[in-house]
Coordinates of C-alpha atoms and ligand atoms in Angstrom, one line a residue:
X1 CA -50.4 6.3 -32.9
X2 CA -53.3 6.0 -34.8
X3 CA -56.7 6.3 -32.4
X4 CA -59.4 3.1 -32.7
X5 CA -63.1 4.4 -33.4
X6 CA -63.8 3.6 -30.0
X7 CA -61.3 5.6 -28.8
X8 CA -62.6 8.4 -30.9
X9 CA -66.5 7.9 -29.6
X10 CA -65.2 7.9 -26.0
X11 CA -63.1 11.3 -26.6
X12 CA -66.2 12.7 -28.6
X13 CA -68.5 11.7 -25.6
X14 CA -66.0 13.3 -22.8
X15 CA -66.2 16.2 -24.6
X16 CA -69.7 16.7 -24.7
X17 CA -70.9 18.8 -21.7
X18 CA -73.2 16.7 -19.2
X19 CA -76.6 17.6 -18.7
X20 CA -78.0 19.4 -15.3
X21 CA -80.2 16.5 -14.2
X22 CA -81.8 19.2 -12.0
X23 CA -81.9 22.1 -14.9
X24 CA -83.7 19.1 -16.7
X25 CA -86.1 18.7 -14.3
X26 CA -87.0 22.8 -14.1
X27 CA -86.9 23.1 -17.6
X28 CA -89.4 20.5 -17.8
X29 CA -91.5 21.5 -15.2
X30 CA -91.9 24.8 -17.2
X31 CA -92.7 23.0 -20.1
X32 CA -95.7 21.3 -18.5
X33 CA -97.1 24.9 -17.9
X34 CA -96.1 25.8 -21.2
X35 CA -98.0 22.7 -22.5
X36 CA -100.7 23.6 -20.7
X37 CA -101.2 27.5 -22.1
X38 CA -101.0 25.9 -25.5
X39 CA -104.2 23.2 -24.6
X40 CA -105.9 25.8 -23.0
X41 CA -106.1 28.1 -25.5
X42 CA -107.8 25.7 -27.7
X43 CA -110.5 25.5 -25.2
X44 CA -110.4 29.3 -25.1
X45 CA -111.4 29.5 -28.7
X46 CA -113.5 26.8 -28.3
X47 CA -115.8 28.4 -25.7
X48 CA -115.6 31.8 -26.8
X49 CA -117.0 30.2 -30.4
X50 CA -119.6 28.3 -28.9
X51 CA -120.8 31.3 -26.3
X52 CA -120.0 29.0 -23.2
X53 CA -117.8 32.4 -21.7
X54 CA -120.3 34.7 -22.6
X55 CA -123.3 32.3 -20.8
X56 CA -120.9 32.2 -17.6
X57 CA -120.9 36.0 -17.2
X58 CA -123.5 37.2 -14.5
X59 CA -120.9 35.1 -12.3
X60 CA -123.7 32.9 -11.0
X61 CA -123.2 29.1 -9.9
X62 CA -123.7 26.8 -12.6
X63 CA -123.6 23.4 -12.7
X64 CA -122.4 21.7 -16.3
X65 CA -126.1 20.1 -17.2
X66 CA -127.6 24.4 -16.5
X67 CA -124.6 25.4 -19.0
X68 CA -125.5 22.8 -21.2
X69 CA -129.5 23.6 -21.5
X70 CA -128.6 27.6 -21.7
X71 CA -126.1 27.5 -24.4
X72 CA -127.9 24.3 -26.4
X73 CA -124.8 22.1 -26.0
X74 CA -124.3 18.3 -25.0
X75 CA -124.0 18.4 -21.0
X76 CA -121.4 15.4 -21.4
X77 CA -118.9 17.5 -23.4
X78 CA -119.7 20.6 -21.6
X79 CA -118.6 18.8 -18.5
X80 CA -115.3 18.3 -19.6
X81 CA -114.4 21.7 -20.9
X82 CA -115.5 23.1 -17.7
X83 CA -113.1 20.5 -15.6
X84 CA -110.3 21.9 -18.3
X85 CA -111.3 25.3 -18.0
X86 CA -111.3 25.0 -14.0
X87 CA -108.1 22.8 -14.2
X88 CA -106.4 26.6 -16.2
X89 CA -108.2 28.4 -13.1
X90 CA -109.6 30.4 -16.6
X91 CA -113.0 29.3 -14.6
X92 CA -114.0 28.9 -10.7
X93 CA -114.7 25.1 -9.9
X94 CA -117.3 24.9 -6.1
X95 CA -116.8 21.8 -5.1
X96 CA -119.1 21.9 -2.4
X97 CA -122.2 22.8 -5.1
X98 CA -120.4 21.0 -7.1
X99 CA -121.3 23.7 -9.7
X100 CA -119.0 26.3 -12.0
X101 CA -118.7 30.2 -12.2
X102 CA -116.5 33.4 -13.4
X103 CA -115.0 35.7 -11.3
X104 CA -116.0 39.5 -12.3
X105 CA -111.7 39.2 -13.7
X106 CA -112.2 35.8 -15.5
X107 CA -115.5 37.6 -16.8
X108 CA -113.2 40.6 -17.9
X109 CA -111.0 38.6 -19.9
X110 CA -112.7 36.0 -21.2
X111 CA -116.4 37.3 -21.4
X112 CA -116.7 40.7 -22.4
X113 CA -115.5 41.6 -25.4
X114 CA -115.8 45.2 -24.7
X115 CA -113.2 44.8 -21.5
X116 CA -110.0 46.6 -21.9
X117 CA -108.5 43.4 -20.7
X118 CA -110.3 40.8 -23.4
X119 CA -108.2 38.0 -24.4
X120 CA -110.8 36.2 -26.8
X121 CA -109.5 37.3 -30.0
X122 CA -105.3 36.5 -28.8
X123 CA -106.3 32.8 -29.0
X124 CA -107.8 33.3 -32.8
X125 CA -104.1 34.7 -33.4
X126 CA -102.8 31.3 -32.2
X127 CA -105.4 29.4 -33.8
X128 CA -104.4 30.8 -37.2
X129 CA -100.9 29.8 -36.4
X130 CA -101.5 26.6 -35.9
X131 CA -103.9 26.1 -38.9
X132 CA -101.3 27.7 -41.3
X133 CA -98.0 25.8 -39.8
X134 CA -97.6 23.8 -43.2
X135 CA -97.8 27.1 -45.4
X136 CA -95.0 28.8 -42.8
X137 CA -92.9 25.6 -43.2
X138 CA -92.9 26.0 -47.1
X139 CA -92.4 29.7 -46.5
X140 CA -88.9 29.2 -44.2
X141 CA -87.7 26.4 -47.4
X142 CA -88.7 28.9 -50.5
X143 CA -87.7 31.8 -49.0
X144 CA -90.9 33.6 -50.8
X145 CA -92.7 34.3 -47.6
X146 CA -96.6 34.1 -46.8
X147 CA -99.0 37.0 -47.6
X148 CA -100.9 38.1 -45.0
X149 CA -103.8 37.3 -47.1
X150 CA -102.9 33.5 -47.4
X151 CA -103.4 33.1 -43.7
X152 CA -106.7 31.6 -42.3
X153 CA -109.7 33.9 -41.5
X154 CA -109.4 33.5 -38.3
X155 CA -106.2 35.5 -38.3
X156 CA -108.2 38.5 -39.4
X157 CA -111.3 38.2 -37.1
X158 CA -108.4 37.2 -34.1
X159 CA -106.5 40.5 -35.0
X160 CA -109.6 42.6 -34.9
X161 CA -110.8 41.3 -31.6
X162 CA -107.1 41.3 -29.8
X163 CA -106.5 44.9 -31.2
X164 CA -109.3 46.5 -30.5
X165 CA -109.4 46.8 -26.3
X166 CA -106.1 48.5 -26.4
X167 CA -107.4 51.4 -29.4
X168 CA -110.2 51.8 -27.2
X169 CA -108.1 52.2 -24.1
X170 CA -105.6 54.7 -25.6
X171 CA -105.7 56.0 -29.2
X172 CA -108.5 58.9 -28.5
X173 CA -107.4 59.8 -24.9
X174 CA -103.8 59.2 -25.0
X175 CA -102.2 58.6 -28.6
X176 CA -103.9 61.3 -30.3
X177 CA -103.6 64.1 -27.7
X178 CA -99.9 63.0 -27.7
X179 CA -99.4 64.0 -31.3
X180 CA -98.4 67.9 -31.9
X181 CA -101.7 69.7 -33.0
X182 CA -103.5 66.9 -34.6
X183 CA -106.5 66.5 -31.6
X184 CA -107.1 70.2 -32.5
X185 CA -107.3 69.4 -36.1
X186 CA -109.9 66.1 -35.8
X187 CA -111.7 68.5 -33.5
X188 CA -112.1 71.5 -36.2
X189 CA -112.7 68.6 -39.2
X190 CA -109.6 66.9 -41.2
X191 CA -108.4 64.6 -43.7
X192 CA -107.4 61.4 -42.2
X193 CA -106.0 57.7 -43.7
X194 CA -106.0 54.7 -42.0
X195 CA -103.6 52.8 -43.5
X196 CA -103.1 49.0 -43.4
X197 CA -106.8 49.4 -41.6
X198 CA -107.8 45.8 -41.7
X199 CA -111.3 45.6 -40.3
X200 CA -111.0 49.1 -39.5
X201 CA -111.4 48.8 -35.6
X202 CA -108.9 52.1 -35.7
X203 CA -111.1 54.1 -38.3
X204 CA -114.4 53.9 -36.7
X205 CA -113.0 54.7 -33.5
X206 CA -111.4 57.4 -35.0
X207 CA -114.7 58.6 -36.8
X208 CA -116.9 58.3 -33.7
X209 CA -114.6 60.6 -31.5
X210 CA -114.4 63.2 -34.1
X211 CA -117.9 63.8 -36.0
X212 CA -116.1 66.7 -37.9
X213 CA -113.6 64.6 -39.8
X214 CA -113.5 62.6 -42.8
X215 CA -111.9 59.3 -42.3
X216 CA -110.4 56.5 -45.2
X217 CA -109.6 53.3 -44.2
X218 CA -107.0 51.4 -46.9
X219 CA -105.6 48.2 -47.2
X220 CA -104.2 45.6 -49.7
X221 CA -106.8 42.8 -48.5
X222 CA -110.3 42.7 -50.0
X223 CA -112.0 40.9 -47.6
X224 CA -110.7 43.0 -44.4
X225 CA -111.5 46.1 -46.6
X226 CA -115.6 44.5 -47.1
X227 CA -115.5 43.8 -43.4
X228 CA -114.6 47.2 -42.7
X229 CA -117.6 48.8 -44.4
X230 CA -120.2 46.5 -43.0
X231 CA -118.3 47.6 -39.6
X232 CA -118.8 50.9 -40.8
X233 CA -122.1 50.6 -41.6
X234 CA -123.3 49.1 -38.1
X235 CA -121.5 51.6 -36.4
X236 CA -123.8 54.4 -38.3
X237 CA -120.8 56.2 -39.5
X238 CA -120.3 55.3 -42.9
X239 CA -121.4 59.1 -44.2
X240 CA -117.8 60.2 -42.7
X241 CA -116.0 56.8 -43.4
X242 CA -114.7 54.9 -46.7
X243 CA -112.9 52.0 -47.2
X244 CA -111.3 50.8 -50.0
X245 CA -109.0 48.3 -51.2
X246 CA -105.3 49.8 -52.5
X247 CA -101.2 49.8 -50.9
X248 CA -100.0 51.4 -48.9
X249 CA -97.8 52.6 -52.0
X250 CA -101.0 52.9 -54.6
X251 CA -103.4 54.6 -52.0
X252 CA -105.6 57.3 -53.4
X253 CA -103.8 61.5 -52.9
X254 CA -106.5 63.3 -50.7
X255 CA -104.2 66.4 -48.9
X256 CA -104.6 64.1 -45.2
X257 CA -103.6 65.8 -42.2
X258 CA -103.1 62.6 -40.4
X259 CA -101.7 59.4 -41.7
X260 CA -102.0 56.6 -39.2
X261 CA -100.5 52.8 -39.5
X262 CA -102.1 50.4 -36.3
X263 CA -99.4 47.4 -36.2
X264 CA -98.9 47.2 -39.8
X265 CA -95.6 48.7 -41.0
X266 CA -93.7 46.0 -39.9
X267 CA -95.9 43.8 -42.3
X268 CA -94.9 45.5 -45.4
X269 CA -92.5 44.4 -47.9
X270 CA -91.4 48.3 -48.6
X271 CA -92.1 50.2 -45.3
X272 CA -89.3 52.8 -47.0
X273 CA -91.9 52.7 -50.2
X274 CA -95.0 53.4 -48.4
X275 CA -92.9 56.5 -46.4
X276 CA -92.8 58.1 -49.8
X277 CA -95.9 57.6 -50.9
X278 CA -97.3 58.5 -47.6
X279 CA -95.5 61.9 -48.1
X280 CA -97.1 62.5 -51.5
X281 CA -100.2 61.9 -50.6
X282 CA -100.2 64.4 -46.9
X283 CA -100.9 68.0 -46.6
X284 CA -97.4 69.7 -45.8
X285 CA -97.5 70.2 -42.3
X286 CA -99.6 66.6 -41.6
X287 CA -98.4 64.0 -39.5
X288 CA -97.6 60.4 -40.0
X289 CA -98.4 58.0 -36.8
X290 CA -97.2 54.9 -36.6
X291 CA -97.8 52.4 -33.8
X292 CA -96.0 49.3 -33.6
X293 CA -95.4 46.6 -30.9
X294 CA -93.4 47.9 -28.1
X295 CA -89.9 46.6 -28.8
X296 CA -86.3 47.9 -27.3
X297 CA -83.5 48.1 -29.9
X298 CA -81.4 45.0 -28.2
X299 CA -83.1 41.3 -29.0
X300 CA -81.1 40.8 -25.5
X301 CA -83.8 43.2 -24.5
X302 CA -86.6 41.9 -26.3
X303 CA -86.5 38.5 -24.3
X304 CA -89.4 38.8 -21.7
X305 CA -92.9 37.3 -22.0
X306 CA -94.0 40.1 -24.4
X307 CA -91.1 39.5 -26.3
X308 CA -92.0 35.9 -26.6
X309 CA -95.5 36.5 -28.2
X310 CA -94.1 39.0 -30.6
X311 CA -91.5 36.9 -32.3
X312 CA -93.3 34.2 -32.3
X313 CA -96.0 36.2 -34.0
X314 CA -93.7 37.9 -36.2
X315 CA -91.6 34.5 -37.2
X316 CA -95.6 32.9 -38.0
X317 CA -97.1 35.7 -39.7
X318 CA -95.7 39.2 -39.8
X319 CA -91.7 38.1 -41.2
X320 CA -93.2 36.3 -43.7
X321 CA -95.9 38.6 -44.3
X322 CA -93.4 41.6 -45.4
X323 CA -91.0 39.0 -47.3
X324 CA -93.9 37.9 -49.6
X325 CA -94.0 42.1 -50.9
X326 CA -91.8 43.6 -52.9
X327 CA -88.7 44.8 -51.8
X328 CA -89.3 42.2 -48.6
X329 CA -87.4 44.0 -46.3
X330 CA -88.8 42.1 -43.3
X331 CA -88.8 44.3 -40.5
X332 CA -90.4 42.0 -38.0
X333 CA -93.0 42.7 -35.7
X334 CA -89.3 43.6 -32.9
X335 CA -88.0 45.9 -34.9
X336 CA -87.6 48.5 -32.2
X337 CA -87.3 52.2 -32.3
X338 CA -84.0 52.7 -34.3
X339 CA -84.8 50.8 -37.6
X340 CA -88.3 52.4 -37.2
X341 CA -86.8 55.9 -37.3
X342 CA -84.5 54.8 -40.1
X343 CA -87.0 53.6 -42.3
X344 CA -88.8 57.6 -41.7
X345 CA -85.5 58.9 -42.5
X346 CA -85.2 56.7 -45.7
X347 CA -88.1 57.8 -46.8
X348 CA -87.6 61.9 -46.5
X349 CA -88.8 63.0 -43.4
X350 CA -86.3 64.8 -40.6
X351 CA -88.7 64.7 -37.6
X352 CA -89.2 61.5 -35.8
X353 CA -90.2 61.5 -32.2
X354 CA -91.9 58.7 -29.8
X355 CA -94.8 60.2 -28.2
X356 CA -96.0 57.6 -26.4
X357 CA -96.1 54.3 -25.3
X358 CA -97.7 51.0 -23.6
X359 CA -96.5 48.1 -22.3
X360 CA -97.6 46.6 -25.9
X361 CA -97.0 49.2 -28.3
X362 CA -94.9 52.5 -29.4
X363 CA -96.4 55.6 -30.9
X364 CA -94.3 57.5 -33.2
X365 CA -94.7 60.7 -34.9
X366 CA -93.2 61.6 -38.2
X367 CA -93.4 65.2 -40.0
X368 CA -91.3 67.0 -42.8
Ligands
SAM401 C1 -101.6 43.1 -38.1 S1 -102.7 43.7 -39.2 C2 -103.3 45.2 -38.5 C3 -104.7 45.6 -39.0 C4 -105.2 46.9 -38.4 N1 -104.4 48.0 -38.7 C5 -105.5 46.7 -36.9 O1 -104.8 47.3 -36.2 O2 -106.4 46.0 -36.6 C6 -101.7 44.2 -40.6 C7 -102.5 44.7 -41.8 O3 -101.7 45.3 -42.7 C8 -102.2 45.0 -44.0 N2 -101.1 45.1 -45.0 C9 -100.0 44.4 -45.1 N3 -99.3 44.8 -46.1 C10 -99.9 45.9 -46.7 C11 -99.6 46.8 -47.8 N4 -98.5 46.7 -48.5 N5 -100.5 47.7 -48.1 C12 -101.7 47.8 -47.3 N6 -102.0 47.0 -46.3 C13 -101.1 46.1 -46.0 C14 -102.8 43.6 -43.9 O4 -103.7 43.3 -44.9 C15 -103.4 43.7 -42.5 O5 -104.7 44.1 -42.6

């Protein structure tokens, strides 16, 4: 017997499983935190742009028309980020002074750039996101990907700032020291590339624990490359550091005992490629570090809050990033310890070892 179309709506309906009214509700309920993150870290930028954090500091009491004469601003706008900034607890709200301060931990995070714990620079990471949404929309439709260079500037500045608190934190006193005889080597004066340098953040840490060495910072984007130097510059070491712009495939031979990559393999079109010419371009027995984000092999794994902020990174900016290159492997910014060590492999080395390790990011170290 043939079936009506009612007949056939009411089967397709039946078959359709029924929503949780109560997994509803707690989904939602996470949303509205989720919601909230997102708002926030507007305001973040916002603040941290127009030196609101920075004035907040010392931790004293303030009320929103004493922010308003110290940092230049218009009280009645200042008002209201303070109300959203207490609202995120990012800021301390007294009600019965009715005024506003940080806590020394909001001041670490939010205040002082130099903290370990600095979040400033994440937000510009999302802010860049958001700015270059339409590009990343063409990008999943074409296929061709989206250079790292196409993004918005903030994505540069963002990276420099986020980055930075953790190279401070562990590349001289832990990563280093972790690598077979390479701390001995910066001691007594070597060769070192810092590939994929950006704004160099890496380099001129390098260069100020090691006075001995010689350090080149490389990468495919001009304007990160002239940042870099100015860096350089203010930092007094530009005598002992260069920066120039080539690929990681194209960079110059110079005989380097260490080869270091910060968070940039991923973001290559031909990680394999730049292996090889990595290899060339070392002295025989030097080292290759890379550091990537922290990652388990498993996406089952890879689904925590870390997780969360790396693929959605890596689907915005790093995924497209590497498909844009040649070759366009894509690697993404999860690709984990196995592909890493395959890509080595590919390329001709046969010793690949994980020396270390944050909750953020993986050190590897690859010789002949
Ligand atoms: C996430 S950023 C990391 C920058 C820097 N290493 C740091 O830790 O702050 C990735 C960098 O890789 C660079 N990059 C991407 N593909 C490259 C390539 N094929 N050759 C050289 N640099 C490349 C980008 O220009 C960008 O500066």
């Amino acid at each position: 017997m043939k079936k009506t179309d009612k007949q056939k709506t009411d089967m397709q309906k039946s078959d359709m499983q029924q929503p949780d009214m109560q997994k509803v509700d707690a989904l939602v309920g996470r949303l509205v935190g989720d919601l909230g993150a997102s708002v926030s870290g507007v305001l973040v930028v916002l603040g941290d742009h127009l030196g609101l954090f920075r004035a907040m500091m010392d931790g004293r009491p303030r009320s929103s028309m004493e922010l308003a004469e110290t940092t230049g601003l218009t009280e009645r706008n200042v008002r209201e980020w303070l109300a959203a900034m207490a609202a995120a607890d990012y800021i301390t709200y007294h009600e019965a002074s009715n005024k506003f301060a940080m806590t020394p931990e909001q001041a670490l995070v939010f205040a002082n750039e130099d903290s370990p714990a600095f979040f400033g620079g994440a937000f510009e990471i999302v802010q860049s996101m958001w700015m270059d949404e339409p590009k990343v929309e063409d990008a999943f439709r074409t296929g061709r990907g989206l250079g790292w260079h196409e993004h918005s500037t903030c994505l540069f500045r963002g990276t420099e700032r986020f980055f930075r608190p953790g190279y401070n934190s562990h590349l001289v006193t832990e990563w280093i020291p972790a690598l077979k005889g390479v701390k001995e080597k910066l001691e007594r004066g070597a060769e070192v590339a810092d590939v994929g340098c950006g704004h160099g953040a890496s380099t001129i840490l390098m260069a100020q624990a090691f006075p001995k060495s010689h350090f080149h910072g490389f990468d495919y984007h001009g304007p990160s490359i002239e940042r870099a130097k100015r860096a350089a510059k203010e930092a007094g070491v530009d005598d002992r550091v260069s920066f120039s712009k080539a690929s990681a495939k194209e960079f110059p031979a110079g005989n380097y005992d260490l080869v270091a990559m910060f968070d940039c393999l991923h973001d290559m079109g031909d990680p394999v490629g730049a292996g090889r010419h990595i290899r060339e371009t070392m002295a025989k027995d030097g080292t290759w570090m890379i550091v990537e984000p922290f990652a388990h092999d498993g996406l089952k794994d890879n689904l925590n809050p870390v997780g969360r902020v790396y693929y959605g990174a890596s689907a915005m900016i790093c995924t497209p990033a590497s498909m844009a290159q040649e070759v366009g492997l894509g690697l993404g910014a999860q690709a984990g310890e196995m592909k890493l060590r395959k890509v080595a492999l590919d390329a001709g080395y046969h010793h690949f070892r994980r020396a270390s390790e944050t909750p953020f990011n993986m050190i590897f170290e690859v010789r002949n």
